[in-house]
Short mmCIF file of C-alpha atoms in Angstrom, two decimals:
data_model
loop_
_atom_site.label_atom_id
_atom_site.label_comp_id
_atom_site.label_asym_id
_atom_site.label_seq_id
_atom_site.Cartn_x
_atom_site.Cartn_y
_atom_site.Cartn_z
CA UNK A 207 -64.53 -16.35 -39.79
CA UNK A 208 -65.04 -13.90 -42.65
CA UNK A 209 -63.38 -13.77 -45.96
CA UNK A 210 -61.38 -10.63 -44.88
CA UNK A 211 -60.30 -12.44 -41.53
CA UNK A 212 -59.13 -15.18 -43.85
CA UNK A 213 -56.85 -13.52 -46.07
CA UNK A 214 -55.61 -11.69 -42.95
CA UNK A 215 -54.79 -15.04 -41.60
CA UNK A 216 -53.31 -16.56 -44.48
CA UNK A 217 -50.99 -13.41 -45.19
CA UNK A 218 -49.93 -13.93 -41.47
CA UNK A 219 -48.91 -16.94 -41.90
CA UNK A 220 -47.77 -16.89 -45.13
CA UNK A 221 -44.99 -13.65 -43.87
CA UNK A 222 -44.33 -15.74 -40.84
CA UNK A 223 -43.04 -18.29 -43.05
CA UNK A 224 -40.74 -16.19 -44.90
CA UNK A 225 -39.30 -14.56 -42.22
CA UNK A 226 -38.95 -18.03 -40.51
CA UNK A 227 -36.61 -19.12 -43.07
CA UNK A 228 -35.14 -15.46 -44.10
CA UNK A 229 -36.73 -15.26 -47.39
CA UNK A 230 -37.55 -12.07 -49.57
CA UNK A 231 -40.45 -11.71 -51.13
CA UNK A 232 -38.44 -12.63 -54.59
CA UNK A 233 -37.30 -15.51 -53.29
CA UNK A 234 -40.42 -16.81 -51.49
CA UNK A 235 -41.91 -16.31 -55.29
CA UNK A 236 -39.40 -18.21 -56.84
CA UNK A 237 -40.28 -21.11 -53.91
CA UNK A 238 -44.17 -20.58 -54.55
CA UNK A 239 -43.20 -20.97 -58.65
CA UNK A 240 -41.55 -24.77 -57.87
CA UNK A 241 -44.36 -25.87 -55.84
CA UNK A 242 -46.61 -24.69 -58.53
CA UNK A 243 -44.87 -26.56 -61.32
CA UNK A 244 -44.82 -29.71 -59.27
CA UNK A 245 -48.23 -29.18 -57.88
CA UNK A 246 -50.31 -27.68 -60.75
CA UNK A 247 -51.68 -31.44 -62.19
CA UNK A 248 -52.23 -32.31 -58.40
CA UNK A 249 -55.41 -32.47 -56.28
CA UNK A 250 -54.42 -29.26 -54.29
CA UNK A 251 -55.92 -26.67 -56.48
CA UNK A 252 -59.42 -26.03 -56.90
CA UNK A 253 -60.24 -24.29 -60.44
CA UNK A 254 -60.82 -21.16 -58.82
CA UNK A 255 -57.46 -21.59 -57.16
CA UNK A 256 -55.60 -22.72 -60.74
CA UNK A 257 -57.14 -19.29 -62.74
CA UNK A 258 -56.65 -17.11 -59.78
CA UNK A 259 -52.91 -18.46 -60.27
CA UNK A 260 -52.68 -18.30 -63.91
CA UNK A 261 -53.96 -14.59 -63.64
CA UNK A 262 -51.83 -13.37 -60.79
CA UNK A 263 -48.50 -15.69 -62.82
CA UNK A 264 -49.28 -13.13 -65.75
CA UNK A 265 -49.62 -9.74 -64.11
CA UNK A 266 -46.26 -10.49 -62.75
CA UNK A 267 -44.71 -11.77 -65.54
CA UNK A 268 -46.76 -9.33 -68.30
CA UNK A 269 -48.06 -6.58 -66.69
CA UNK A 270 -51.82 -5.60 -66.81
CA UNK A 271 -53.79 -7.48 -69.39
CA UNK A 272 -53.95 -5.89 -72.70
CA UNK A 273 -56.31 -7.63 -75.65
CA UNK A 274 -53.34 -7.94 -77.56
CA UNK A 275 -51.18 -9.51 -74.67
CA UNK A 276 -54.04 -12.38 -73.91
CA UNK A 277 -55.00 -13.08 -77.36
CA UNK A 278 -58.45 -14.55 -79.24
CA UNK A 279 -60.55 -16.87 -77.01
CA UNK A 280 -62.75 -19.00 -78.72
CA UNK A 281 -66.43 -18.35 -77.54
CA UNK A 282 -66.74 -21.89 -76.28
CA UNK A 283 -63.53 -21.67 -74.72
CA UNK A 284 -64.25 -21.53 -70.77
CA UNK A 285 -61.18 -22.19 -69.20
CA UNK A 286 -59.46 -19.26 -71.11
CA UNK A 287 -62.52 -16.69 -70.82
CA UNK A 288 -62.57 -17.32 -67.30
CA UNK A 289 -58.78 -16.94 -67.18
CA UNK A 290 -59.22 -14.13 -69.46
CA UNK A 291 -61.63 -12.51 -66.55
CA UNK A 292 -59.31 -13.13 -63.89
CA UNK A 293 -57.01 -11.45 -65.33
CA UNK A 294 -58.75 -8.48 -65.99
CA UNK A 295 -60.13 -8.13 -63.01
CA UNK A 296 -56.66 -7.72 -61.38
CA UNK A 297 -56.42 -4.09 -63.11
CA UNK A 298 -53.48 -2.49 -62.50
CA UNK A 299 -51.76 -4.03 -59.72
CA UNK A 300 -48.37 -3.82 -59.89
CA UNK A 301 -46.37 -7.10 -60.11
CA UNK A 302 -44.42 -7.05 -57.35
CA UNK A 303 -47.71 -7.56 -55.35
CA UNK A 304 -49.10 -10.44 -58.07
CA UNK A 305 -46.06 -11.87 -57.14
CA UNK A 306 -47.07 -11.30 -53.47
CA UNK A 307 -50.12 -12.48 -54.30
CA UNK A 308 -49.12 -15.64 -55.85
CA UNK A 309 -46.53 -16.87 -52.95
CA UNK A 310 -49.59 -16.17 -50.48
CA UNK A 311 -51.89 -18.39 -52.15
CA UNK A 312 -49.55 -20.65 -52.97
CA UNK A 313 -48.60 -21.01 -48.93
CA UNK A 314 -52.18 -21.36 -48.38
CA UNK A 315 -53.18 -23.88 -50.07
CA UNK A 316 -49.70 -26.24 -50.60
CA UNK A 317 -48.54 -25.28 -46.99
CA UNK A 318 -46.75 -28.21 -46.34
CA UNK A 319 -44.85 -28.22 -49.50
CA UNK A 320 -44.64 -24.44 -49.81
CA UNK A 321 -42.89 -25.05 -46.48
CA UNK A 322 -40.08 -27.59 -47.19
CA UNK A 323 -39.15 -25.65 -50.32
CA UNK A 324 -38.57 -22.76 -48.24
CA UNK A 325 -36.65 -24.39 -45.55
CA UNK A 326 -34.40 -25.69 -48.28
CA UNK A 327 -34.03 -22.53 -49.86
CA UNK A 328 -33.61 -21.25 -46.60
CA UNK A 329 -30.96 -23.83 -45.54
CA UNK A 330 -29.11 -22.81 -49.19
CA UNK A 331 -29.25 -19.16 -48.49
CA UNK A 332 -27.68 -19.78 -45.23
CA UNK A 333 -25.09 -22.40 -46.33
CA UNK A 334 -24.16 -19.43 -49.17
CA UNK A 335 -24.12 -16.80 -46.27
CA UNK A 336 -21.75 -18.80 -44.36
CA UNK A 337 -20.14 -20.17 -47.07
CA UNK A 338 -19.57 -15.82 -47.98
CA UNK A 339 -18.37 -15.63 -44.40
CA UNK A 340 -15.86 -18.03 -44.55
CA UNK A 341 -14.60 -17.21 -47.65
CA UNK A 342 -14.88 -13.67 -46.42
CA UNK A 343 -12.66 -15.06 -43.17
CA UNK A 344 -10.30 -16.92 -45.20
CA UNK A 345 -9.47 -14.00 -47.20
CA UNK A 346 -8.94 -11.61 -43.86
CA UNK A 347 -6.90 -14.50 -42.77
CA UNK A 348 -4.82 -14.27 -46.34
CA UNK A 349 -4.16 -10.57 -46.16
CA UNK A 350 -3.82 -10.75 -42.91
CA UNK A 351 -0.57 -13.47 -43.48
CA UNK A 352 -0.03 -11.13 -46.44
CA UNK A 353 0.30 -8.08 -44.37
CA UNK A 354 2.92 -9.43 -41.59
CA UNK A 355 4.63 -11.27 -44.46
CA UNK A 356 5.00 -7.99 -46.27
CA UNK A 357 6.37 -6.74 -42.67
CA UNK A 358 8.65 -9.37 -41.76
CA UNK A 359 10.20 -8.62 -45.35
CA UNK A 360 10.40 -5.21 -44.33
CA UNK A 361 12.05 -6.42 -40.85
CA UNK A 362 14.32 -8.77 -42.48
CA UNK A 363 15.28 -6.22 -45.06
CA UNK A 364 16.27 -3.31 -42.49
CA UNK A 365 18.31 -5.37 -40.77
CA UNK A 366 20.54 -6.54 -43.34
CA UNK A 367 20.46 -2.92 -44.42
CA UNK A 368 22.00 -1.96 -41.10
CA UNK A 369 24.47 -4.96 -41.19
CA UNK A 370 26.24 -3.97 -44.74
CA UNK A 371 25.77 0.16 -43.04
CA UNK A 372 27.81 -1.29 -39.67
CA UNK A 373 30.25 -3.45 -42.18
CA UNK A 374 31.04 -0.72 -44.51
CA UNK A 375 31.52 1.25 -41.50
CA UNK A 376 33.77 -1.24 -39.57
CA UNK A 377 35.68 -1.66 -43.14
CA UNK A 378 36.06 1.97 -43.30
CA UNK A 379 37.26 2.41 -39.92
CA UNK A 380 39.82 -0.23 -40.48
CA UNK A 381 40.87 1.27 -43.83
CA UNK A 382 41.58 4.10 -41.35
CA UNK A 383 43.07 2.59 -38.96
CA UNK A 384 45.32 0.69 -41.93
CA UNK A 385 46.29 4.11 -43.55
CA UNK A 386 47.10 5.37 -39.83
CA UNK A 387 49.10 2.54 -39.46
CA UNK A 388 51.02 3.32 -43.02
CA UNK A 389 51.07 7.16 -42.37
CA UNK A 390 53.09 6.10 -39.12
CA UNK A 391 55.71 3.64 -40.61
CA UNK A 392 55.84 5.78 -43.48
CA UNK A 393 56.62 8.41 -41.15
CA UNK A 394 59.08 6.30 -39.22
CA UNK A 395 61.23 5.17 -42.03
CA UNK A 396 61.35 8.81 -42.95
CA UNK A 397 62.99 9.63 -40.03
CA UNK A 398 65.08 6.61 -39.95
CA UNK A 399 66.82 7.67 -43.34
CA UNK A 400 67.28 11.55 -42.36
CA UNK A 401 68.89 10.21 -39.22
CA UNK A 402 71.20 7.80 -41.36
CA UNK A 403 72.09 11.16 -43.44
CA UNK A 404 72.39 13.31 -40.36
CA UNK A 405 74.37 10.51 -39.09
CA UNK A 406 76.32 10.55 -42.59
CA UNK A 407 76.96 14.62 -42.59
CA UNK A 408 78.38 14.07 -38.86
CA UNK A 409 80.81 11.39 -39.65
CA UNK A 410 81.60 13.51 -42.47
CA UNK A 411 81.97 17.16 -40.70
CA UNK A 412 83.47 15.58 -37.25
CA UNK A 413 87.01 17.33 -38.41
CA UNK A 414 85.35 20.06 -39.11
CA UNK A 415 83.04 20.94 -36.03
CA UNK A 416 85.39 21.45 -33.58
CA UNK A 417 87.08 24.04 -35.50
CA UNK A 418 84.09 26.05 -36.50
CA UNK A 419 82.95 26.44 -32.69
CA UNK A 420 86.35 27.67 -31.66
CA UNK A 421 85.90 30.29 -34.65
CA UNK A 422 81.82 30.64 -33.62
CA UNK A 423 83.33 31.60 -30.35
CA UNK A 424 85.86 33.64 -31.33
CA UNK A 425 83.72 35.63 -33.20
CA UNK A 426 81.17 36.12 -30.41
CA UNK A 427 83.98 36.90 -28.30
CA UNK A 428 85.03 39.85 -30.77
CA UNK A 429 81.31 41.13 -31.87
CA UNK A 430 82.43 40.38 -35.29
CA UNK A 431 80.54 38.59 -37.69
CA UNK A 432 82.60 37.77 -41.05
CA UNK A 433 80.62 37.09 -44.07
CA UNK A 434 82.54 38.40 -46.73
CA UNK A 435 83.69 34.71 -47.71
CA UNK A 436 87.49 35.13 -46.34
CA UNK A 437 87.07 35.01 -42.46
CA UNK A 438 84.29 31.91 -42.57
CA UNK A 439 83.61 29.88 -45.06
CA UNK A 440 79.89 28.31 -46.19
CA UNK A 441 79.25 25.03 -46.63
CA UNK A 442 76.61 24.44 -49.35
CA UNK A 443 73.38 23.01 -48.77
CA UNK A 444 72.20 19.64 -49.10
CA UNK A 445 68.70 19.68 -51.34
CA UNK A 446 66.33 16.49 -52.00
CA UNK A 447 62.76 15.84 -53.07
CA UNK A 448 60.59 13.20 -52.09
CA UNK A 449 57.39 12.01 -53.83
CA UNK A 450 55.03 11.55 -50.77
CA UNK A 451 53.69 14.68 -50.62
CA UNK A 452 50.33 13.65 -50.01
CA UNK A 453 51.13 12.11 -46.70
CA UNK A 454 53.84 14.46 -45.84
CA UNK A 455 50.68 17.01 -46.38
CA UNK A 456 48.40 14.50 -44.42
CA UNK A 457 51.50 14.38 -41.60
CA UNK A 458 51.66 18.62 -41.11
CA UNK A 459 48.24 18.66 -41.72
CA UNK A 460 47.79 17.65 -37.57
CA UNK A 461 49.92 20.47 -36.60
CA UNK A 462 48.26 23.87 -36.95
CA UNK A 463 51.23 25.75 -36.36
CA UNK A 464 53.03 23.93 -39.58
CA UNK A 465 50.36 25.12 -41.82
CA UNK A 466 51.05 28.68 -43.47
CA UNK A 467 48.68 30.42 -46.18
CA UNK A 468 50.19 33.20 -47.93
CA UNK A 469 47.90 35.53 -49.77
CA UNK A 470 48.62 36.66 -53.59
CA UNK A 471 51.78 38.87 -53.73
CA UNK A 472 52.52 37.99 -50.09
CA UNK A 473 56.05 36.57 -48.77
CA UNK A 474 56.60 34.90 -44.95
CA UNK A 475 59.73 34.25 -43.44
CA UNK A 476 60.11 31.42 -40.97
CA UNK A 477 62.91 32.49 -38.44
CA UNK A 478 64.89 29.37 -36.67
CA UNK A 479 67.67 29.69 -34.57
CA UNK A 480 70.58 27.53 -34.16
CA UNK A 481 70.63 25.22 -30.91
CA UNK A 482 73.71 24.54 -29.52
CA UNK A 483 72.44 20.73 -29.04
CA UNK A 484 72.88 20.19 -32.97
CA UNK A 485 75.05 21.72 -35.95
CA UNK A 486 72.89 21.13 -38.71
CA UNK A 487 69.73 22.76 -40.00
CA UNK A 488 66.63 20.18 -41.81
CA UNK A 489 64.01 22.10 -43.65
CA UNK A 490 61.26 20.04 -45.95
CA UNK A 491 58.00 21.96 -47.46
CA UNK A 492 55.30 21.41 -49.86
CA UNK A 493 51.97 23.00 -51.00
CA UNK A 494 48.50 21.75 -52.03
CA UNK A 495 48.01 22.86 -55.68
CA UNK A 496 50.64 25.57 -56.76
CA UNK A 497 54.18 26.39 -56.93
CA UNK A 498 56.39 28.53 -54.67
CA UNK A 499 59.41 30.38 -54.55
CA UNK A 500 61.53 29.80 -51.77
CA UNK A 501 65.38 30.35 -50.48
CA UNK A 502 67.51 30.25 -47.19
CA UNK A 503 69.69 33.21 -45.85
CA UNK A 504 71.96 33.03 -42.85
CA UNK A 505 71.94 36.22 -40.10
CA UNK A 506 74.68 36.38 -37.75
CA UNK A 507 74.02 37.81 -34.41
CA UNK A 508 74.19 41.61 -34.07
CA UNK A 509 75.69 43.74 -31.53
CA UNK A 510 74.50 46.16 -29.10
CA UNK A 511 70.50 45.48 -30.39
CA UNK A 512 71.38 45.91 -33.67
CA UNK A 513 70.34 43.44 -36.37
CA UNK A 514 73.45 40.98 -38.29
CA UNK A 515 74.41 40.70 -41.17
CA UNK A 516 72.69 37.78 -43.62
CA UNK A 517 74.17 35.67 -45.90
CA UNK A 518 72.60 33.76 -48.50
CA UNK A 519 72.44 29.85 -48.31
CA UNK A 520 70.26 28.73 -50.95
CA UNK A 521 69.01 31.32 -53.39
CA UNK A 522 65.02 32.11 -54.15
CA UNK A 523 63.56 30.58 -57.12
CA UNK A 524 60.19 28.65 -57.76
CA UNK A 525 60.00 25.07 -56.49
CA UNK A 526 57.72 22.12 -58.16
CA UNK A 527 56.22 22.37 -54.50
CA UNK A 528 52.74 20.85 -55.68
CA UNK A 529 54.59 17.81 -56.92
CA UNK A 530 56.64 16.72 -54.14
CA UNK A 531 58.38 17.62 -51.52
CA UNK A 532 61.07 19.98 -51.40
CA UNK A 533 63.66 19.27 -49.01
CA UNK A 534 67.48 20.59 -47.83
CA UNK A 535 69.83 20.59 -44.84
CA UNK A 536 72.51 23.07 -44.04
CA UNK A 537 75.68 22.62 -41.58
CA UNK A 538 75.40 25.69 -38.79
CA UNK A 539 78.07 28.35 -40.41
CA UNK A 540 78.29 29.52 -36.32
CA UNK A 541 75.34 30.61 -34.00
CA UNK A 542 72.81 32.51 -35.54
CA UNK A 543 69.16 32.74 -36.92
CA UNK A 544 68.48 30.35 -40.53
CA UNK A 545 65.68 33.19 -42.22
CA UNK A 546 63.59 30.62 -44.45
CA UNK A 547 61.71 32.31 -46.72
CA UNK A 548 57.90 31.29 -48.64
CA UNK A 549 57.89 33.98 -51.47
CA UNK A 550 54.51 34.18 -53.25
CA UNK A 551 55.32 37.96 -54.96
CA UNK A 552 55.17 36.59 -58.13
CA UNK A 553 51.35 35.90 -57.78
CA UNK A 554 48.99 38.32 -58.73
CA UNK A 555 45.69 35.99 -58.38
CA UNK A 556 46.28 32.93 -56.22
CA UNK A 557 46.56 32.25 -52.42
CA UNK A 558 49.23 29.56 -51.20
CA UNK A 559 48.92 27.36 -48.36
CA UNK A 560 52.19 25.57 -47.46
CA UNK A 561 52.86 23.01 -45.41
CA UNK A 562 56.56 21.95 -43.66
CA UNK A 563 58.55 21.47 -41.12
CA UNK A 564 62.06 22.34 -39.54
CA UNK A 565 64.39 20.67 -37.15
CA UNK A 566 67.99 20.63 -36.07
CA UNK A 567 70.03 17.44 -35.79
CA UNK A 568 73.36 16.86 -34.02
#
């Protein structure tokens, strides 16, 4: 076999070894530089084999050789003119391939022990790539628990988001329901002390009712209607306020038709005839943010079409309306039409909206 079939062979084998055990060529020169330190004072190098070494060691390490890099050599010196040579003669290879180079040789001629320090450094390199994968594993694994952690938070958190949402909402609905429930019995106790006054005005005005229907009829029998003061006589009103407004508002507030806005200079009259089932008028009113004038007249019936004449029950003047509620009664002077009258004249800028309600009782 020729010298160029040799170092054919031995750089075969040599890269079959590295890529046995995974090696680069860095790291196979790091393996060839411990065999060399434990080898060098051995029997495995010839001296060829040591200067070739020592030359290819410094044109990796130093670059091409230089006078000034290598140094005097004494003329008797042999070892270091021949190592001198050597290195020399390598010219300007580049150290990457001394390093080459040197793991080649090195394989060649300490095979055996070039070998187990690879397969160790081998085995290391793989232990660290595993050990990398696990930790690389372990750490996929982490977020991973991280990551549905972070979500079950989440999870946990909507949900007791939506439980306080559906407790305030059942708390407001049974605030609700609670005012509902006070609006009513409010409501109820309201009527149960105008029934104890219209109850109070009856026993009061018993004496009195029968003789006012026989004059009522009388009258209607006659087409008269006396109002100058002489033939009939007006009872006065009953008046009250009551400091509720805000749920008397809330009360009318469900009825459309006891809602009435009245523009700026504006006046509405609320027409409401007597019923024969009752002898007393109720009226009660209030309003949102504003006063109001207001007043009650009296109109007989007419005859043949034409219109009666009116009296006046309570007379027009501005009520604390956006205070409280303004409230009145009025015993029937005979059959006829109570006029009821919101008067906002008096306003130049603002609207009114009034609220109230009125009802007979027996």
């Amino acid at each position: 076999m020729g010298e160029a079939e040799a170092d054919q062979s031995s750089t075969a084998e040599s890269q079959s070894l590295w890529d046995r055990f995974q090696l680069t060529s860095e790291e196979s020169y790091q393996a060839a530089l411990e065999v060399y330190k434990r080898e060098k004072d051995g029997r495995h190098f010839t001296y060829t084999e040591k200067i070739r070494l020592s030359a290819l060691w410094r044109q990796s390490h130093h670059g091409p050789f230089t006078e000034e890099k290598f140094g005097e050599v004494g003329f008797f010196d042999f070892v270091g003119n021949d190592r001198r040579k050597a290195w020399q003669a390598l010219g300007d290879m580049k150290p990457e391939n001394a390093r080459n180079d040197f793991s080649k040789l090195l394989a060649t001629t300490c095979q055996q022990e070039m070998e187990e320090v690879c397969r160790k450094m081998g085995e290391a390199k793989q232990r660290a790539v595993e050990e990398q994968a696990r930790k690389a594993q372990e750490e996929a694994e982490r977020r991973a628990r991280e990551e549905a952690e972070r979500k079950e938070a989440e999870r946990r958190a909507r949900e007791e988001q939506e439980r306080r949402e559906r407790e305030a909402q059942q708390a407001a609905l049974l605030a609700q329901r609670q005012q509902d429930q006070s609006l009513m019995e409010r409501d109820r106790q309201q009527r149960a002390v105008i029934e104890a006054q219209r109850q109070q005005l009856q026993s009061s005005q018993q004496h009195k009712q029968h003789a006012d229907q026989q004059q009522q009829t009388q009258d209607t029998r006659n087409g008269q209607n006396q109002v100058d003061g002489e033939a009939i006589k007006i009872a006065t009103p009953e008046v009250w306020t009551r400091v509720d407004r805000a749920d008397f508002i809330a009360q009318m507030k469900q009825d459309p038709e006891a809602v009435i806005v009245l523009g700026h200079g504006e006046t509405v009259t609320v027409k409401a005839v007597t019923n024969p089932a009752g002898s007393r008028m109720f009226w009660e009113f209030a309003t949102e943010n504003y006063d109001l004038a207001f007043g009650v007249s009296f109109q007989w019936p007419g005859v043949d079409g034409a219109e009666g004449k009116a009296v006046e029950i309570l007379p027009s003047e501005r009520k604390q309306a956006h205070q409280m509620v303004i409230g009145g009664s009025h015993s029937y002077p005979g059959s006829g039409t109570y006029l009821i009258q919101f008067d906002n004249t008096y306003s130049v800028l603002r609207a009114k909206t009034v609220y109230y309600r009125v009802y007979y009782a027996a």
